[in-house]
Amino acid sequence: MPRQLRQLFEIILIHCEPSDPFTLWTRYKGSMCEDYLRQMNEDQAEYRVLQDIHSVLRQSGKSLTDFNLPSLDEIPPAENIDVALEAERASQLRAQLTEEQTALADAVIEAVLNVANNTAQNNRLFYLEGAGGSGKTFTYNYLISEISGRGFQAGTAAFTGIAATLLKNGTTIHKLFQLPVPILENSTCRTPVSAYAVELRQKNLFLLDESSMIPKHAFHAIDRLLRDICNSELPFGGKVVLLGGDFSQLLPVVRKGKPTEIVDMCLKSSPLWHLVTEFKLTHNMRTRPGEQEFAAWLLQLGKGVLPVREQPPFQGAIEVPSNCVLQQNQCIVNTLFRDFHPENMASSVILTPTNDDSLIINDQVLELLPGEEKIYFSADDVVCDDEEERNQYPVEFLNSITPSGMPPHCLKLKSGAIVMLLRNININKGLCNGTRLTVRYLYDNCVDAKVLTGNAIGDRVLIPRVQLAPSDTGMPFVLRRRQLPLRLSYAMTINKAQGQTFEKVGILLRRPCFSHGQLYVAFSRARAFDDVRVSIVPPSKQGFFNGKCYSQNIVYRQVLT
């Protein structure tokens, strides 16, 4: 359909480095305009298609002119918001809020109104703490509808504006969290009077979820950016900012960092934290009736207050609930995926602490699936100007490595397989890093897939090969890989699973969890004890003793106080 073709064209422009975008546009614009041609003439239809393309390009800080495409006279207006519809939806959602959710929502709404009316007040930074399943997302949705229903701008569109706004060195918010500290400390807005800055200034509320994973330097960079474009010395340019998260969950990644370094990188170590007004959600909305015991156990696990074994072996380890433990002769792959019904497989996942284990599990599951396997090979090289340096890394070596967040060189897929996106393709349309999809058809140059998660469930998308070059791999060079931005998603790392919920969760621990909150995040992806199965391979710090199973639970108490 024309909409899918436009989306494919947008992906090619942003991620595939086409040599002649204008010729590509000229050749296929007729097919991309077909739906609009039913309602308007050819010139109007072409303009509408260019508007659609431009709205996606600006998410990455790019424009039509960057690709030698026809320019628009003006930036297309923001999507129209049906104020009456949003107000009605807000009324329905408010009736379902708990007292804790209402207290936070009222405080945020009051702050937004005070800012809009230029009323002096200090509380513009808020933090909503809540364990997985406590209703944070539901609260966000209510706030977006409530504020939109009052004629203001709020919601995830604010993130789109930040993502489109260029920082120093062309950095976007999605790359921001992985940049070296010196760049983050010195980054400023490069275009404070640009259309992107105008869009940000119009936003009344900014939502930053999963804030426990945001490095404080990224937080400071956003603060400086908003001060710059709003021409204000107030924190975040005087905007209302709502942080959400759970510091029992994963913290910012500090490569080879010590616990003190990781804690120091958290938002709670930021000098801006004293400005934050804190709210808390205590009731778990995700657990089913009768599973309050699971919810209570999760809270103890996250706070690190469960009893630990005081004597060897496995000293300092917690006891894993016996009804979740698989015996050593049981296969976790067969346990989770013995039912090949696509819906059941899509709602199940095996979580591991390390990337290598997840790749092995995914290959094992793929072998169980019926159908013919298709292999997609990547084209790999090293990003450098020195030919002699490039020759130090043979292609065979580059093909053999799979850094975290990258697809493998040899990507094996089958029709019906469950995969995960590894790049932000189109944020507004729900095609984000971590989105899960099911493969429909396998073509030579792209994959036809259906979205399984997020706000684009059921949408069909075409995913081509793209250029991937992560800068933070821990290697002495930058690997550039042209490959489908997909990875099988029957198994994933615990870090990648944060923020998601599954019907069945397997936890494979070939080695104990090694970072704060990992075991808590793994268990909290499910709703009940019966939905979790744990397979432990006994090294020195975990295993079986006297019929009980033990594993390590790492908790940094400093970030919980």
Coordinates of C-alpha atoms in Angstrom, one line a residue:
M1 CA 0.0 0.0 0.0
P2 CA 1.2 3.6 -0.6
R3 CA 1.5 4.2 3.2
Q4 CA 4.0 1.3 3.6
L5 CA 5.9 2.4 0.5
R6 CA 6.3 5.9 1.9
Q7 CA 7.4 4.4 5.2
L8 CA 10.0 2.3 3.4
F9 CA 11.2 5.3 1.4
E10 CA 11.6 7.3 4.7
I11 CA 13.7 4.4 6.2
I12 CA 15.9 4.3 3.1
L13 CA 16.5 8.1 3.3
I14 CA 17.4 8.1 7.0
H15 CA 19.3 4.8 7.4
C16 CA 20.5 3.5 4.1
E17 CA 22.5 6.4 2.6
P18 CA 21.1 6.2 -1.0
S19 CA 23.4 7.6 -3.6
D20 CA 20.7 9.4 -5.6
P21 CA 17.5 10.1 -3.5
F22 CA 16.0 12.4 -6.1
T23 CA 16.0 9.8 -8.8
L24 CA 14.5 7.3 -6.3
W25 CA 11.8 9.8 -5.5
T26 CA 11.1 10.6 -9.2
R27 CA 10.8 6.9 -10.1
Y28 CA 8.4 5.9 -7.3
K29 CA 6.5 9.0 -6.2
G30 CA 3.5 7.9 -8.3
S31 CA 3.1 4.7 -6.3
M32 CA 3.6 6.6 -3.0
C33 CA 0.9 9.1 -3.9
E34 CA -1.9 6.7 -5.0
D35 CA -4.1 7.0 -1.9
Y36 CA -3.9 10.9 -1.9
L37 CA -4.7 11.0 -5.7
R38 CA -8.2 9.6 -4.9
Q39 CA -8.9 12.8 -3.0
M40 CA -6.9 15.6 -4.7
N41 CA -4.9 16.5 -7.9
E42 CA -1.4 15.4 -8.6
D43 CA 0.4 18.5 -7.3
Q44 CA -1.6 18.4 -4.0
A45 CA -1.0 14.7 -3.6
E46 CA 2.8 15.1 -4.1
Y47 CA 2.8 18.0 -1.6
R48 CA 1.0 15.8 1.0
V49 CA 3.5 12.9 0.5
L50 CA 6.4 15.3 0.9
Q51 CA 4.8 16.6 4.1
D52 CA 4.5 13.0 5.5
I53 CA 8.1 12.3 4.6
H54 CA 9.4 15.6 6.1
S55 CA 7.6 14.9 9.4
V56 CA 9.5 11.7 9.8
L57 CA 12.8 13.2 8.6
R58 CA 12.7 15.9 11.3
Q59 CA 12.6 13.2 14.0
S60 CA 16.2 12.6 13.0
G61 CA 17.1 16.3 12.6
K62 CA 17.0 16.1 8.8
S63 CA 15.0 17.8 6.1
L64 CA 13.9 17.2 2.5
T65 CA 16.7 19.5 1.2
D66 CA 19.3 17.2 2.9
F67 CA 18.4 14.6 0.3
N68 CA 18.0 16.9 -2.7
L69 CA 14.2 16.5 -2.6
P70 CA 11.7 19.2 -3.4
S71 CA 11.4 21.6 -0.5
L72 CA 8.3 22.8 1.2
D73 CA 7.5 26.4 1.6
E74 CA 7.0 25.9 5.4
I75 CA 7.3 23.3 8.0
P76 CA 4.1 21.2 8.0
P77 CA 1.8 22.0 11.0
A78 CA 1.6 19.7 14.0
E79 CA -1.1 17.1 13.9
N80 CA -4.5 18.5 14.8
I81 CA -5.6 17.5 18.2
D82 CA -9.3 16.9 18.8
V83 CA -9.6 18.8 22.0
A84 CA -13.2 17.7 22.8
L85 CA -12.3 14.0 22.2
E86 CA -9.2 14.3 24.4
A87 CA -11.2 16.0 27.1
E88 CA -13.8 13.2 27.0
R89 CA -11.1 10.5 27.2
A90 CA -9.4 12.3 30.1
S91 CA -12.8 12.3 32.0
Q92 CA -13.1 8.6 31.5
L93 CA -9.5 7.9 32.6
R94 CA -9.7 10.1 35.6
A95 CA -12.6 8.1 37.0
Q96 CA -10.2 5.1 37.1
L97 CA -7.2 6.8 38.9
T98 CA -6.2 5.8 42.4
E99 CA -5.7 8.4 45.1
E100 CA -1.9 8.2 44.5
Q101 CA -2.2 8.7 40.8
T102 CA -4.7 11.6 41.3
A103 CA -2.3 13.4 43.7
L104 CA 0.5 13.4 41.1
A105 CA -1.8 14.3 38.2
D106 CA -3.3 17.3 40.0
A107 CA 0.1 18.6 41.0
V108 CA 1.4 18.3 37.4
I109 CA -1.7 19.9 35.9
E110 CA -1.5 22.8 38.3
A111 CA 2.1 23.4 37.4
V112 CA 1.3 23.4 33.7
L113 CA -1.5 25.9 34.2
N114 CA 0.7 28.1 36.3
V115 CA 3.4 28.1 33.6
A116 CA 0.8 28.9 30.9
N117 CA -0.6 31.7 33.0
N118 CA 2.8 33.0 34.0
T119 CA 2.0 32.5 37.6
A120 CA 5.0 32.3 39.9
Q121 CA 5.6 28.9 41.4
N122 CA 8.6 26.7 42.0
N123 CA 7.4 23.1 41.6
R124 CA 8.0 22.3 37.9
L125 CA 10.0 19.1 38.3
F126 CA 8.3 15.9 39.4
Y127 CA 9.3 12.3 39.9
L128 CA 6.8 9.4 39.9
E129 CA 8.2 6.3 41.5
G130 CA 6.4 3.0 41.0
A131 CA 7.3 -0.6 40.6
G132 CA 6.5 -2.4 37.3
G133 CA 2.8 -2.7 37.0
S134 CA 1.9 0.1 39.4
G135 CA 0.1 2.2 36.8
K136 CA 2.8 4.8 35.7
T137 CA 1.9 4.5 32.0
F138 CA -1.8 4.8 32.7
T139 CA -1.1 8.0 34.6
Y140 CA 0.9 9.4 31.7
N141 CA -1.9 8.6 29.3
Y142 CA -4.4 10.5 31.5
L143 CA -2.1 13.5 31.8
I144 CA -1.6 13.6 28.0
S145 CA -5.3 13.5 27.4
E146 CA -6.1 16.0 30.2
I147 CA -3.6 18.6 29.1
S148 CA -4.4 18.1 25.4
G149 CA -8.1 18.4 26.3
R150 CA -7.3 21.8 27.8
G151 CA -5.7 23.0 24.5
F152 CA -2.1 22.5 25.6
Q153 CA 0.6 20.3 24.0
A154 CA 1.8 17.3 25.9
G155 CA 2.8 13.7 25.5
T156 CA 5.5 11.8 23.6
A157 CA 5.5 14.4 20.9
A158 CA 7.7 16.3 23.2
F159 CA 10.3 13.5 22.9
T160 CA 10.0 13.7 19.1
G161 CA 10.8 17.4 19.3
I162 CA 13.9 16.7 21.4
A163 CA 15.0 13.9 19.1
A164 CA 14.7 16.2 16.1
T165 CA 16.6 19.0 17.8
L166 CA 20.3 18.9 16.9
L167 CA 22.8 19.2 19.7
K168 CA 26.5 19.8 19.3
N169 CA 28.1 17.2 17.0
G170 CA 24.7 16.3 15.6
T171 CA 23.7 14.4 18.6
T172 CA 20.0 13.3 19.1
I173 CA 18.4 12.3 22.4
H174 CA 18.5 8.6 21.4
K175 CA 22.3 8.8 21.1
L176 CA 22.7 11.1 24.0
F177 CA 22.7 8.5 26.7
Q178 CA 25.7 6.7 25.2
L179 CA 27.9 9.7 24.6
P180 CA 31.2 10.2 26.5
V181 CA 30.8 12.5 29.5
P182 CA 32.8 15.4 28.1
I183 CA 30.5 15.8 25.1
L184 CA 27.4 15.6 27.3
E185 CA 28.8 18.2 29.7
N186 CA 29.5 20.7 26.9
S187 CA 26.6 20.1 24.5
T188 CA 24.4 23.0 23.6
C189 CA 21.5 23.6 21.2
R190 CA 23.0 24.4 17.8
T191 CA 19.8 25.9 16.3
P192 CA 17.9 27.8 19.1
V193 CA 15.8 29.7 16.5
S194 CA 15.1 26.7 14.2
A195 CA 11.7 25.2 13.6
Y196 CA 12.6 22.4 15.9
A197 CA 13.3 24.8 18.7
V198 CA 9.9 26.5 18.0
E199 CA 8.2 23.1 18.3
L200 CA 9.9 22.4 21.7
R201 CA 9.0 25.9 23.0
Q202 CA 5.3 25.1 22.3
K203 CA 5.4 22.0 24.6
N204 CA 3.9 22.4 28.0
L205 CA 4.9 19.0 29.5
F206 CA 7.9 16.7 29.0
L207 CA 7.7 13.1 30.1
L208 CA 10.9 11.1 30.7
D209 CA 10.0 7.5 31.6
E210 CA 12.5 4.8 32.8
S211 CA 14.4 7.7 34.4
S212 CA 16.5 5.3 36.5
M213 CA 18.4 4.4 33.4
I214 CA 19.1 8.1 32.3
P215 CA 22.7 9.2 33.1
K216 CA 22.7 12.5 35.0
H217 CA 24.9 14.1 32.2
A218 CA 22.2 13.4 29.7
F219 CA 19.7 15.0 32.1
H220 CA 21.9 18.1 32.3
A221 CA 22.2 18.3 28.5
I222 CA 18.4 18.4 28.2
D223 CA 18.3 21.1 30.8
R224 CA 20.8 23.2 29.0
L225 CA 19.0 22.6 25.7
L226 CA 15.7 23.8 27.0
R227 CA 17.2 26.8 28.8
D228 CA 18.9 27.8 25.5
I229 CA 15.8 27.5 23.2
C230 CA 13.5 29.1 25.8
N231 CA 16.0 31.9 26.6
S232 CA 15.5 31.3 30.3
E233 CA 17.8 30.6 33.3
L234 CA 15.1 28.5 35.0
P235 CA 15.7 24.8 35.2
F236 CA 14.6 23.2 31.9
G237 CA 13.7 26.6 30.6
G238 CA 10.8 26.8 33.0
K239 CA 9.1 23.8 31.4
V240 CA 7.2 21.2 33.5
V241 CA 9.1 17.9 33.5
L242 CA 7.8 14.6 34.8
L243 CA 10.2 11.8 35.5
G244 CA 9.0 8.3 36.0
G245 CA 10.7 5.1 36.9
D246 CA 11.8 2.7 39.6
F247 CA 15.3 2.9 41.0
S248 CA 15.0 -0.7 42.0
Q249 CA 15.3 -1.4 38.3
L250 CA 18.4 -1.0 36.1
L251 CA 20.7 1.9 36.4
P252 CA 22.8 3.7 33.7
V253 CA 25.4 1.5 32.1
V254 CA 28.9 2.5 33.0
R255 CA 31.3 0.3 31.1
K256 CA 33.5 -1.6 33.6
G257 CA 32.3 0.9 36.2
K258 CA 32.5 0.3 39.9
P259 CA 29.3 0.4 42.0
T260 CA 30.2 3.9 43.3
E261 CA 30.7 5.1 39.7
I262 CA 27.3 3.7 38.6
V263 CA 25.5 5.3 41.6
D264 CA 27.2 8.6 40.9
M265 CA 25.9 8.5 37.3
C266 CA 22.2 8.2 38.5
L267 CA 19.8 11.1 38.4
K268 CA 19.7 11.1 42.2
S269 CA 23.3 12.2 42.2
S270 CA 22.4 15.2 40.0
P271 CA 22.5 18.7 41.6
L272 CA 19.1 19.2 40.0
W273 CA 17.5 16.4 42.0
H274 CA 16.8 18.6 45.0
L275 CA 14.4 20.5 42.8
V276 CA 12.3 17.4 42.2
T277 CA 9.0 16.8 44.0
E278 CA 8.5 13.1 44.5
F279 CA 5.4 11.0 44.3
K280 CA 5.0 7.2 44.7
L281 CA 2.7 4.5 43.5
T282 CA 2.5 1.5 45.8
H283 CA -0.3 -0.7 44.5
N284 CA 0.7 -3.3 41.8
M285 CA -2.0 -3.1 39.1
R286 CA -0.4 -5.8 36.9
T287 CA -0.7 -8.8 39.2
R288 CA -3.8 -10.9 38.9
P289 CA -6.3 -11.4 41.8
G290 CA -4.8 -13.7 44.3
E291 CA -1.2 -12.9 43.3
Q292 CA -0.5 -10.3 45.9
E293 CA 2.1 -12.6 47.4
F294 CA 4.1 -12.3 44.1
A295 CA 3.8 -8.5 44.2
A296 CA 5.0 -8.4 47.8
W297 CA 7.9 -10.7 47.1
L298 CA 8.9 -8.6 44.1
L299 CA 9.1 -5.5 46.3
Q300 CA 11.4 -7.3 48.7
L301 CA 13.5 -8.5 45.9
G302 CA 13.8 -5.0 44.4
K303 CA 14.7 -3.5 47.8
G304 CA 17.3 -6.2 48.5
V305 CA 15.7 -7.2 51.8
L306 CA 15.0 -10.9 51.1
P307 CA 16.9 -13.2 53.5
V308 CA 20.3 -14.4 52.1
R309 CA 22.3 -17.6 52.7
E310 CA 24.9 -16.9 55.4
Q311 CA 27.0 -20.0 55.0
P312 CA 28.9 -21.5 52.0
P313 CA 28.1 -22.6 49.4
F314 CA 26.4 -19.7 47.7
Q315 CA 27.0 -17.3 50.6
G316 CA 25.1 -14.1 50.2
A317 CA 22.6 -15.5 47.6
I318 CA 18.9 -15.5 47.9
E319 CA 16.6 -18.5 47.6
V320 CA 14.7 -18.6 44.3
P321 CA 11.0 -19.6 44.8
S322 CA 10.8 -23.4 44.3
N323 CA 7.7 -23.2 42.1
C324 CA 9.7 -21.2 39.6
V325 CA 12.8 -23.4 39.4
L326 CA 13.4 -25.8 36.5
Q327 CA 15.4 -28.9 37.4
Q328 CA 18.8 -29.3 35.8
N329 CA 17.5 -32.0 33.4
Q330 CA 14.7 -29.7 32.1
C331 CA 15.2 -27.6 29.0
I332 CA 14.1 -24.0 29.2
V333 CA 13.6 -23.7 25.5
N334 CA 11.2 -26.7 25.4
T335 CA 9.4 -25.5 28.5
L336 CA 8.7 -22.0 27.1
F337 CA 8.2 -22.8 23.4
R338 CA 6.7 -26.3 23.2
D339 CA 3.5 -24.7 21.9
F340 CA 4.2 -23.4 18.4
H341 CA 1.1 -21.2 18.2
P342 CA 2.3 -17.8 17.0
E343 CA 0.3 -15.8 19.6
N344 CA 1.7 -17.9 22.5
M345 CA 5.2 -17.7 21.2
A346 CA 5.0 -13.9 20.8
S347 CA 3.9 -13.4 24.4
S348 CA 6.8 -15.6 25.8
V349 CA 10.5 -14.7 26.2
I350 CA 13.7 -16.1 27.7
L351 CA 15.8 -13.5 29.5
T352 CA 19.5 -13.7 30.1
P353 CA 22.1 -11.4 31.7
T354 CA 24.4 -11.5 28.7
N355 CA 24.0 -11.0 25.0
D356 CA 25.9 -14.2 24.0
D357 CA 23.4 -16.5 25.7
S358 CA 20.4 -14.8 24.1
L359 CA 21.9 -15.4 20.6
I360 CA 22.4 -19.1 21.3
I361 CA 18.8 -19.5 22.6
N362 CA 17.3 -17.6 19.6
D363 CA 19.1 -20.0 17.2
Q364 CA 17.8 -23.0 19.1
V365 CA 14.2 -21.8 19.0
L366 CA 14.5 -21.0 15.2
E367 CA 15.5 -24.6 14.5
L368 CA 12.2 -25.8 16.1
L369 CA 10.0 -23.6 13.9
P370 CA 8.6 -25.2 10.7
G371 CA 9.3 -23.7 7.3
E372 CA 12.4 -22.9 5.2
E373 CA 15.2 -20.8 6.6
K374 CA 16.5 -17.7 4.8
I375 CA 19.9 -16.3 5.6
Y376 CA 20.8 -12.6 5.3
F377 CA 24.5 -11.8 5.3
S378 CA 25.8 -8.4 6.3
A379 CA 28.4 -6.2 4.6
D380 CA 31.0 -5.2 7.2
D381 CA 33.8 -2.7 7.3
V382 CA 35.6 -0.3 9.7
V383 CA 34.9 3.4 9.9
C384 CA 38.3 5.1 9.4
D385 CA 40.2 7.2 6.8
D386 CA 43.4 5.3 7.0
E387 CA 43.5 2.4 4.6
E388 CA 46.4 0.8 6.5
E389 CA 44.4 0.8 9.7
R390 CA 41.4 -0.7 7.9
N391 CA 43.5 -3.6 6.7
Q392 CA 44.3 -4.5 10.3
Y393 CA 40.8 -5.8 10.7
P394 CA 40.1 -8.6 8.2
V395 CA 36.4 -8.9 7.0
E396 CA 36.3 -12.5 8.5
F397 CA 37.0 -11.1 11.9
L398 CA 34.4 -8.3 11.5
N399 CA 31.9 -10.9 10.4
S400 CA 32.6 -13.0 13.6
I401 CA 31.6 -10.4 16.1
T402 CA 28.1 -9.2 17.2
P403 CA 28.3 -6.2 19.5
S404 CA 25.4 -5.6 21.8
G405 CA 22.5 -3.9 20.0
M406 CA 23.7 -5.1 16.6
P407 CA 22.2 -7.8 14.3
P408 CA 24.5 -10.7 13.6
H409 CA 26.5 -11.0 10.3
C410 CA 24.6 -14.2 9.5
L411 CA 20.9 -13.4 10.3
K412 CA 18.7 -16.5 10.0
L413 CA 15.0 -16.0 9.7
K414 CA 11.8 -17.9 8.9
S415 CA 8.4 -16.8 8.0
G416 CA 6.4 -16.5 11.3
A417 CA 9.5 -15.9 13.4
I418 CA 9.4 -13.3 16.2
V419 CA 12.0 -10.5 15.8
M420 CA 12.9 -7.2 17.5
L421 CA 13.8 -3.9 15.9
L422 CA 17.3 -2.7 16.9
R423 CA 16.9 0.9 15.7
N424 CA 14.4 3.8 16.0
I425 CA 12.8 3.6 12.5
N426 CA 9.8 5.9 13.0
I427 CA 9.0 7.0 16.6
N428 CA 5.6 8.6 15.9
K429 CA 4.4 5.4 14.3
G430 CA 5.7 3.1 17.1
L431 CA 8.7 1.6 15.2
C432 CA 11.2 2.1 18.0
N433 CA 14.2 0.2 19.3
G434 CA 12.8 -2.8 21.1
T435 CA 9.6 -3.1 19.1
R436 CA 8.7 -6.8 18.5
L437 CA 7.4 -7.9 15.1
T438 CA 6.4 -11.2 13.5
V439 CA 7.8 -11.9 10.1
R440 CA 5.3 -12.4 7.3
Y441 CA 7.4 -12.6 4.1
L442 CA 11.1 -12.8 3.5
Y443 CA 12.3 -10.9 0.4
D444 CA 15.8 -10.6 -0.9
N445 CA 16.2 -6.9 0.1
C446 CA 13.7 -6.4 2.8
V447 CA 11.3 -8.2 5.3
D448 CA 7.6 -7.7 5.4
A449 CA 6.6 -7.8 9.1
K450 CA 3.6 -7.1 11.4
V451 CA 4.0 -5.1 14.6
L452 CA 3.2 -7.0 17.8
T453 CA 3.8 -4.4 20.5
G454 CA 3.4 -0.7 21.2
N455 CA 0.8 1.7 19.7
A456 CA 1.2 0.3 16.2
I457 CA 0.0 -3.2 16.9
G458 CA -1.2 -4.9 13.7
D459 CA 0.6 -2.5 11.3
R460 CA 2.5 -4.0 8.4
V461 CA 5.9 -2.6 7.7
L462 CA 8.7 -3.2 5.2
I463 CA 12.2 -3.3 6.8
P464 CA 15.2 -3.0 4.5
R465 CA 18.9 -3.3 5.2
V466 CA 20.3 -0.2 6.9
Q467 CA 23.7 1.1 7.9
L468 CA 24.5 0.5 11.6
A469 CA 27.6 1.9 13.2
P470 CA 27.4 2.0 17.1
S471 CA 30.1 4.1 18.7
D472 CA 30.1 2.4 22.1
T473 CA 31.1 -1.2 21.6
G474 CA 34.2 -1.3 23.8
M475 CA 36.3 -2.1 20.7
P476 CA 39.2 0.0 19.4
F477 CA 37.4 0.7 16.2
V478 CA 33.9 1.5 14.9
L479 CA 32.2 -1.4 13.1
R480 CA 30.0 -0.4 10.2
R481 CA 27.5 -3.1 9.4
R482 CA 24.8 -3.0 6.6
Q483 CA 22.2 -5.4 7.7
L484 CA 18.5 -5.8 8.5
P485 CA 18.1 -4.0 11.9
L486 CA 16.4 -7.1 13.3
R487 CA 17.3 -9.8 15.8
L488 CA 15.3 -12.9 16.8
S489 CA 13.4 -12.1 19.9
Y490 CA 12.6 -15.4 21.6
A491 CA 15.4 -14.5 24.0
M492 CA 16.8 -11.1 24.9
T493 CA 19.0 -9.6 27.6
I494 CA 17.3 -8.5 30.8
N495 CA 18.3 -4.9 30.1
K496 CA 16.5 -5.0 26.8
A497 CA 13.3 -6.3 28.4
Q498 CA 12.9 -3.4 30.9
G499 CA 9.5 -1.8 30.4
Q500 CA 7.9 -4.8 28.8
T501 CA 5.4 -7.3 30.1
F502 CA 5.0 -11.0 28.9
E503 CA 2.6 -13.8 29.6
K504 CA 5.5 -16.3 30.2
V505 CA 9.0 -15.5 31.2
G506 CA 12.0 -17.8 31.3
I507 CA 15.1 -16.7 33.1
L508 CA 18.3 -18.4 32.0
L509 CA 21.2 -17.8 34.4
R510 CA 24.4 -19.4 33.0
R511 CA 26.0 -16.9 35.3
P512 CA 24.5 -14.9 38.1
C513 CA 23.0 -11.4 37.5
F514 CA 25.9 -9.0 37.8
S515 CA 24.3 -5.5 38.0
H516 CA 21.9 -3.6 40.3
G517 CA 18.2 -4.6 39.7
Q518 CA 18.8 -7.2 37.0
L519 CA 17.1 -10.1 38.8
Y520 CA 14.2 -7.8 39.9
V521 CA 13.6 -6.6 36.4
A522 CA 13.7 -10.2 35.1
F523 CA 11.0 -11.4 37.5
S524 CA 8.9 -8.3 37.2
R525 CA 8.3 -8.8 33.5
A526 CA 5.7 -11.4 34.5
R527 CA 2.5 -11.2 36.5
A528 CA 2.7 -14.2 38.7
F529 CA 5.0 -16.9 40.1
D530 CA 3.4 -19.5 37.8
D531 CA 4.4 -17.4 34.7
V532 CA 8.1 -17.5 35.6
R533 CA 10.5 -20.4 35.0
V534 CA 14.1 -20.1 36.1
S535 CA 17.0 -22.3 34.8
I536 CA 20.2 -22.0 36.8
V537 CA 23.6 -23.3 35.7
P538 CA 25.6 -23.8 38.9
P539 CA 28.9 -21.9 38.9
S540 CA 30.6 -20.9 42.2
K541 CA 28.0 -18.2 43.2
Q542 CA 24.7 -20.0 42.5
G543 CA 23.2 -23.4 42.3
F544 CA 21.3 -26.1 44.2
F545 CA 21.9 -27.1 47.9
N546 CA 19.7 -29.3 50.0
G547 CA 16.9 -29.2 47.5
K548 CA 16.8 -25.4 47.3
C549 CA 18.0 -23.1 44.5
Y550 CA 20.1 -20.0 45.2
S551 CA 21.3 -17.1 43.0
Q552 CA 22.8 -13.6 43.5
N553 CA 20.7 -10.5 43.8
I554 CA 22.7 -7.3 43.4
V555 CA 21.1 -4.2 45.0
Y556 CA 22.9 -0.8 45.6
R557 CA 21.1 0.6 48.6
Q558 CA 22.3 4.1 48.0
V559 CA 19.9 4.7 45.1
L560 CA 16.9 3.4 47.0
T561 CA 17.1 6.0 49.8

